mmCIF file of C-alpha atoms in Angstrom:
data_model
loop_
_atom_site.group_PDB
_atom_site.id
_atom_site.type_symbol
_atom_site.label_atom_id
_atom_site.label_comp_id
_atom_site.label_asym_id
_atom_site.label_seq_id
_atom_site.Cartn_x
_atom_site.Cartn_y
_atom_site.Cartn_z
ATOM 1 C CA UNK A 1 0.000 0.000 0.000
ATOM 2 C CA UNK A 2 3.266 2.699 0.854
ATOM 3 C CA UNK A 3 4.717 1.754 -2.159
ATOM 4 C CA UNK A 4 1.604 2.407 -4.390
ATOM 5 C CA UNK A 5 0.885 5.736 -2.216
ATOM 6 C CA UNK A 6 5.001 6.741 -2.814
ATOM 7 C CA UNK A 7 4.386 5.933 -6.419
ATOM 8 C CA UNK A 8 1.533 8.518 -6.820
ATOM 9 C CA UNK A 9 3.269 11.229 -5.320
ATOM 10 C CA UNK A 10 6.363 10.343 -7.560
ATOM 11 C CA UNK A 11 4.185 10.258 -10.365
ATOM 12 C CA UNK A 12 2.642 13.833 -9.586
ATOM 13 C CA UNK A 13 5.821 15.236 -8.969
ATOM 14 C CA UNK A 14 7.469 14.085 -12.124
ATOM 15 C CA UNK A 15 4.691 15.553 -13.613
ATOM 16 C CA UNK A 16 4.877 19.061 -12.200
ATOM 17 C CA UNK A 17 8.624 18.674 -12.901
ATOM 18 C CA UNK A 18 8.095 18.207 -16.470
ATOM 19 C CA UNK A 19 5.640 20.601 -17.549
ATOM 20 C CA UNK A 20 7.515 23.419 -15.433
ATOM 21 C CA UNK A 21 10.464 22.278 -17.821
ATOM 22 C CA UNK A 22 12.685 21.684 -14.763
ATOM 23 C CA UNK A 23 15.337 19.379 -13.904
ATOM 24 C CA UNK A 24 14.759 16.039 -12.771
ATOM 25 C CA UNK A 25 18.240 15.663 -11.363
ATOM 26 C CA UNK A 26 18.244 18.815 -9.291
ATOM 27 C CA UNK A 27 14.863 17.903 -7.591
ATOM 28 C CA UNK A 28 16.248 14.487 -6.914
ATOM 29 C CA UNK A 29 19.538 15.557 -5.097
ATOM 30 C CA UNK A 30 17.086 18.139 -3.351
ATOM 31 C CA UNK A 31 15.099 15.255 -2.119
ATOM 32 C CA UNK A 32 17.415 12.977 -1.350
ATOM 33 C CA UNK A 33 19.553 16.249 0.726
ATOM 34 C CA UNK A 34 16.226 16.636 2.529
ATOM 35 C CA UNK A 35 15.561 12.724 2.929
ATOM 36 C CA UNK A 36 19.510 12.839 4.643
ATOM 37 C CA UNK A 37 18.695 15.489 6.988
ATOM 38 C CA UNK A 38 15.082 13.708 7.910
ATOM 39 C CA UNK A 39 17.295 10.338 8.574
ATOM 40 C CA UNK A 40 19.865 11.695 10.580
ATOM 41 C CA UNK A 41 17.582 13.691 13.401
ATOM 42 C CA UNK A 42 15.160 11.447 15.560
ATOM 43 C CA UNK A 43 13.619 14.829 16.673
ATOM 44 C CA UNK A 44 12.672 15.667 13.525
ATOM 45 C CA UNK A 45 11.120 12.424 13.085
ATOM 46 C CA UNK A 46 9.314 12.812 15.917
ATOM 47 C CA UNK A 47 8.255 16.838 15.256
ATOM 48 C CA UNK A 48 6.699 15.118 11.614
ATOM 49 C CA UNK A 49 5.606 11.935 12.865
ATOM 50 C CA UNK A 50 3.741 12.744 16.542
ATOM 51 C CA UNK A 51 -0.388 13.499 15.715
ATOM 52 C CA UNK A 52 0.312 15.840 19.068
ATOM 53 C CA UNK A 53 2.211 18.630 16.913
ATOM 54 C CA UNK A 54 -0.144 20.872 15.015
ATOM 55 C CA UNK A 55 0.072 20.683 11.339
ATOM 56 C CA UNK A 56 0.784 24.537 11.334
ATOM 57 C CA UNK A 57 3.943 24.034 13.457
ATOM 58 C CA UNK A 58 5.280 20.913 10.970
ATOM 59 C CA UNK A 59 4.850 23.552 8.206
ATOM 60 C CA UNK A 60 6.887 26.101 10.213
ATOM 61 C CA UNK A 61 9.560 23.613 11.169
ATOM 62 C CA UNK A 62 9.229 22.323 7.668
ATOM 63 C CA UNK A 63 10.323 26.321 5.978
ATOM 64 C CA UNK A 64 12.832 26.834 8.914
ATOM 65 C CA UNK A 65 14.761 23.728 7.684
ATOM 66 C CA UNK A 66 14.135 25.025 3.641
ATOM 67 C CA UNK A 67 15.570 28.005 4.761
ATOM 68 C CA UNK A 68 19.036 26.484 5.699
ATOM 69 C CA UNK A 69 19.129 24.483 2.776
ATOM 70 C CA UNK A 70 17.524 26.496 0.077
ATOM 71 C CA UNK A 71 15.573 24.179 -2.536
ATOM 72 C CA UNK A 72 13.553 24.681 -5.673
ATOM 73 C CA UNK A 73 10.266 25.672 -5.311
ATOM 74 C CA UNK A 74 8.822 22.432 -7.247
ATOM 75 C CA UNK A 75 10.954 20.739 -4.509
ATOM 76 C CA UNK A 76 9.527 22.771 -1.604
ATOM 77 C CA UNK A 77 5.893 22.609 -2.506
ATOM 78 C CA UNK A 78 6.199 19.254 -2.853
ATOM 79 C CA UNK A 79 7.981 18.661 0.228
ATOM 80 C CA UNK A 80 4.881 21.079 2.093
ATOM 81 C CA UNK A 81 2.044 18.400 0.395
ATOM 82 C CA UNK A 82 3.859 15.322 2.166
ATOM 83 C CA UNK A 83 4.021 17.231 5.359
ATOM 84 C CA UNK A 84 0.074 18.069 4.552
ATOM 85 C CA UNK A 85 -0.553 14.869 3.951
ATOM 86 C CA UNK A 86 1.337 12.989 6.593
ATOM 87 C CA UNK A 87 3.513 11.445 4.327
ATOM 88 C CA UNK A 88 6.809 12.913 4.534
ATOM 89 C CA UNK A 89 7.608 9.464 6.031
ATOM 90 C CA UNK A 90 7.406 7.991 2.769
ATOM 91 C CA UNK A 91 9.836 10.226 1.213
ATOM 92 C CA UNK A 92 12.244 7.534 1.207
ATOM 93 C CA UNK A 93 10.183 5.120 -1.041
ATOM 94 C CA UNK A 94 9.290 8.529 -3.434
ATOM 95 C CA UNK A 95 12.461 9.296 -3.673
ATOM 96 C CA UNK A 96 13.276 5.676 -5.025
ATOM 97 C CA UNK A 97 10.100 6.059 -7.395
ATOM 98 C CA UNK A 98 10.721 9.098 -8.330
ATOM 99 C CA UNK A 99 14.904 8.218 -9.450
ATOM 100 C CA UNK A 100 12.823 5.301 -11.841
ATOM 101 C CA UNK A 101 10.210 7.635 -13.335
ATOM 102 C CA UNK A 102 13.149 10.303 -14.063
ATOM 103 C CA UNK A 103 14.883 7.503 -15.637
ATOM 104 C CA UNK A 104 12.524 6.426 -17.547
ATOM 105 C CA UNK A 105 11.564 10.053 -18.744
ATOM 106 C CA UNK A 106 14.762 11.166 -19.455
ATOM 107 C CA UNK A 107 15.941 7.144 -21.265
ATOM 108 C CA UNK A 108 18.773 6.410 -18.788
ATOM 109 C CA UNK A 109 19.230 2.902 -17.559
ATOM 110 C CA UNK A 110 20.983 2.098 -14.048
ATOM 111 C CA UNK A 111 22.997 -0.464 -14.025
ATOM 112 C CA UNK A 112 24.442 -2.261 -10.999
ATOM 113 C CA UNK A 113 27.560 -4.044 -11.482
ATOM 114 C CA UNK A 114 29.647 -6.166 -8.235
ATOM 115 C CA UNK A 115 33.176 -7.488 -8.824
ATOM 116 C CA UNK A 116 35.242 -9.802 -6.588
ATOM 117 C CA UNK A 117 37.682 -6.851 -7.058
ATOM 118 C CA UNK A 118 37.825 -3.504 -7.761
ATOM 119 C CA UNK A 119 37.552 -2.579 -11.418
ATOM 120 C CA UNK A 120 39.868 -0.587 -13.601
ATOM 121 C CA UNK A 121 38.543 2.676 -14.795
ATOM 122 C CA UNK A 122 39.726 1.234 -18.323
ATOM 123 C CA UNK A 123 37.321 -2.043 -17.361
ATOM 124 C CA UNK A 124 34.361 0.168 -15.994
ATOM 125 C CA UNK A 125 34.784 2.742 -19.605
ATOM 126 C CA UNK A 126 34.481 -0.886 -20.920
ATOM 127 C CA UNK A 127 31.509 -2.222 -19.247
ATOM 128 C CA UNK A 128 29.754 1.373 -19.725
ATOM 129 C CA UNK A 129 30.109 0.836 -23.515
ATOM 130 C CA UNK A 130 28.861 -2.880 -23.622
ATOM 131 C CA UNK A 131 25.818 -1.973 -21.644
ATOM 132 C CA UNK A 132 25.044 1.554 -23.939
ATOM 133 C CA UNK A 133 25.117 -0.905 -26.342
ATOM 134 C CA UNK A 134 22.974 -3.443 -25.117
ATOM 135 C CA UNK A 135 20.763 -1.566 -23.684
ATOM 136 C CA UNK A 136 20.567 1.519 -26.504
ATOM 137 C CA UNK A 137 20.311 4.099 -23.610
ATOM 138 C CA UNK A 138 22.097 6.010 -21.719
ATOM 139 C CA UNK A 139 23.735 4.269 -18.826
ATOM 140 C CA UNK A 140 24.210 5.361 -15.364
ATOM 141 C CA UNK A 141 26.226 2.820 -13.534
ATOM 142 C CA UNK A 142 26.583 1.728 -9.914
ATOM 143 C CA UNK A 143 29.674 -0.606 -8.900
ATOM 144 C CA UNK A 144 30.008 -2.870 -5.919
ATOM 145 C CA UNK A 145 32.492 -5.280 -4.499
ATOM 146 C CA UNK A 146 30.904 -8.898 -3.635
ATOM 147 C CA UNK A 147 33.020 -10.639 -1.439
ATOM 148 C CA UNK A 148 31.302 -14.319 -2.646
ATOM 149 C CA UNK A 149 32.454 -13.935 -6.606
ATOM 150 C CA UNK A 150 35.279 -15.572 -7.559
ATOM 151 C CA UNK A 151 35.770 -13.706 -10.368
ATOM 152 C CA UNK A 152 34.144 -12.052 -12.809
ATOM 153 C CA UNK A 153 30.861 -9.860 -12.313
ATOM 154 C CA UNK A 154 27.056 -10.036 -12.064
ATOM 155 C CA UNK A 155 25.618 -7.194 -13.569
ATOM 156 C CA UNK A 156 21.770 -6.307 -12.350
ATOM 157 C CA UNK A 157 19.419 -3.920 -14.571
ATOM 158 C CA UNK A 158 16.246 -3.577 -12.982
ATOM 159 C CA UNK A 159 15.088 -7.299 -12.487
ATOM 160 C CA UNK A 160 17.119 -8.764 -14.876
ATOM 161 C CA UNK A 161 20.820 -10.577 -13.796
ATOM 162 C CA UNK A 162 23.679 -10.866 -16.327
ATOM 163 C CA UNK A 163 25.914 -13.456 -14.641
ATOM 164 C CA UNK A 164 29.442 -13.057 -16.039
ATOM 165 C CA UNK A 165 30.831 -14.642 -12.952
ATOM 166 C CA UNK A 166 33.161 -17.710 -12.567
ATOM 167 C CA UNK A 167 30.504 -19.774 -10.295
ATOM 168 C CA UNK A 168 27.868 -18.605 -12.898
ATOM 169 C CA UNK A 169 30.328 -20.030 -15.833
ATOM 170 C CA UNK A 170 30.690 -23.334 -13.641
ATOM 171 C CA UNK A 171 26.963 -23.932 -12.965
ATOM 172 C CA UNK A 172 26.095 -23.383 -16.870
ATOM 173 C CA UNK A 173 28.663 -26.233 -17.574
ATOM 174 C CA UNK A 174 27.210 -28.407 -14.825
ATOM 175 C CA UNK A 175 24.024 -28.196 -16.162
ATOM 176 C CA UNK A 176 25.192 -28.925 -19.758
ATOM 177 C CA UNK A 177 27.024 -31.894 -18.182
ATOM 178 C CA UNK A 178 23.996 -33.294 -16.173
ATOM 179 C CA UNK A 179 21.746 -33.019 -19.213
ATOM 180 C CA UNK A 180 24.215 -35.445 -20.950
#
């Protein structure tokens, strides 16, 4: 149910976004700034999340914080209708949703790739290419260390695993050699 909810509000505000001709990335590292700040203070959480505090005071703790850390105004007013709302809680699970539907928008691709060990920046300029290629997008990648890989790497877009690993290599040969 919070993940449909965060998806609306995602939705809307990808919206408002576009037709204000503004800049997904901006709002997004606005968001995510704001999401950091909401993480890291337990009062805060408590000021937004206790039904005790008037709505009128979240609001005013709300624009003392956005007046700190200046934001857009698409990313303020947005920010106000979770606090309306009582959802600034989910503004984790938007901010995920909202990343996807910017992605989408815009025709980027995330890729998440883990290594046993650290890549080259020669091997990652490599891997960037392949997937470009594959994917014919743009390609934002993500890389990882996996302490359980032998070698090689798994590669993850969205639900879908590319398993260039040596285990992965040794299973497909098992299975070749137990269909025999």
């Amino acid at each position: 149910m919070a993940i449909a909810v965060a998806n609306r509000y995602a939705r809307a505000l990808a919206d408002v976004v576009s037709q204000a001709g503004g800049d997904y990335r901006a709002v997004q590292r606005e968001l995510e700034n704001f999401l950091a700040i909401y993480r890291e203070s337990a009062d805060l959480r408590e000021v937004f999340d206790t039904p005790g505090i008037a709505l009128p005071q979240k609001v005013k703790v709300l624009e003392a914080i956005l007046s700190r850390a200046p934001v857009s105004k698409i990313t303020a007013s947005f920010l106000q209708v979770l606090v309306t709302n009582y959802r600034i809680g989910l503004l984790g699970q938007v901010c995920t949703a909202f990343l996807k539907i910017a992605n989408d928008r815009l025709g980027v691709v995330q890729v998440k790739v883990f290594s046993a060990t650290t890549l080259s920046e020669a091997e990652k300029q490599a891997l960037r290419a392949r997937f470009g290629e594959v994917t014919r997008q743009q390609v934002e990648m993500e890389f990882g260390l996996d302490g359980e890989l032998l070698g090689g790497i798994l590669a993850q877009i969205q639900s879908t695993v590319y398993d260039g690993s040596v285990r992965g290599h040794l299973d497909r040969i098992r299975g070749e050699l137990t269909k025999r």
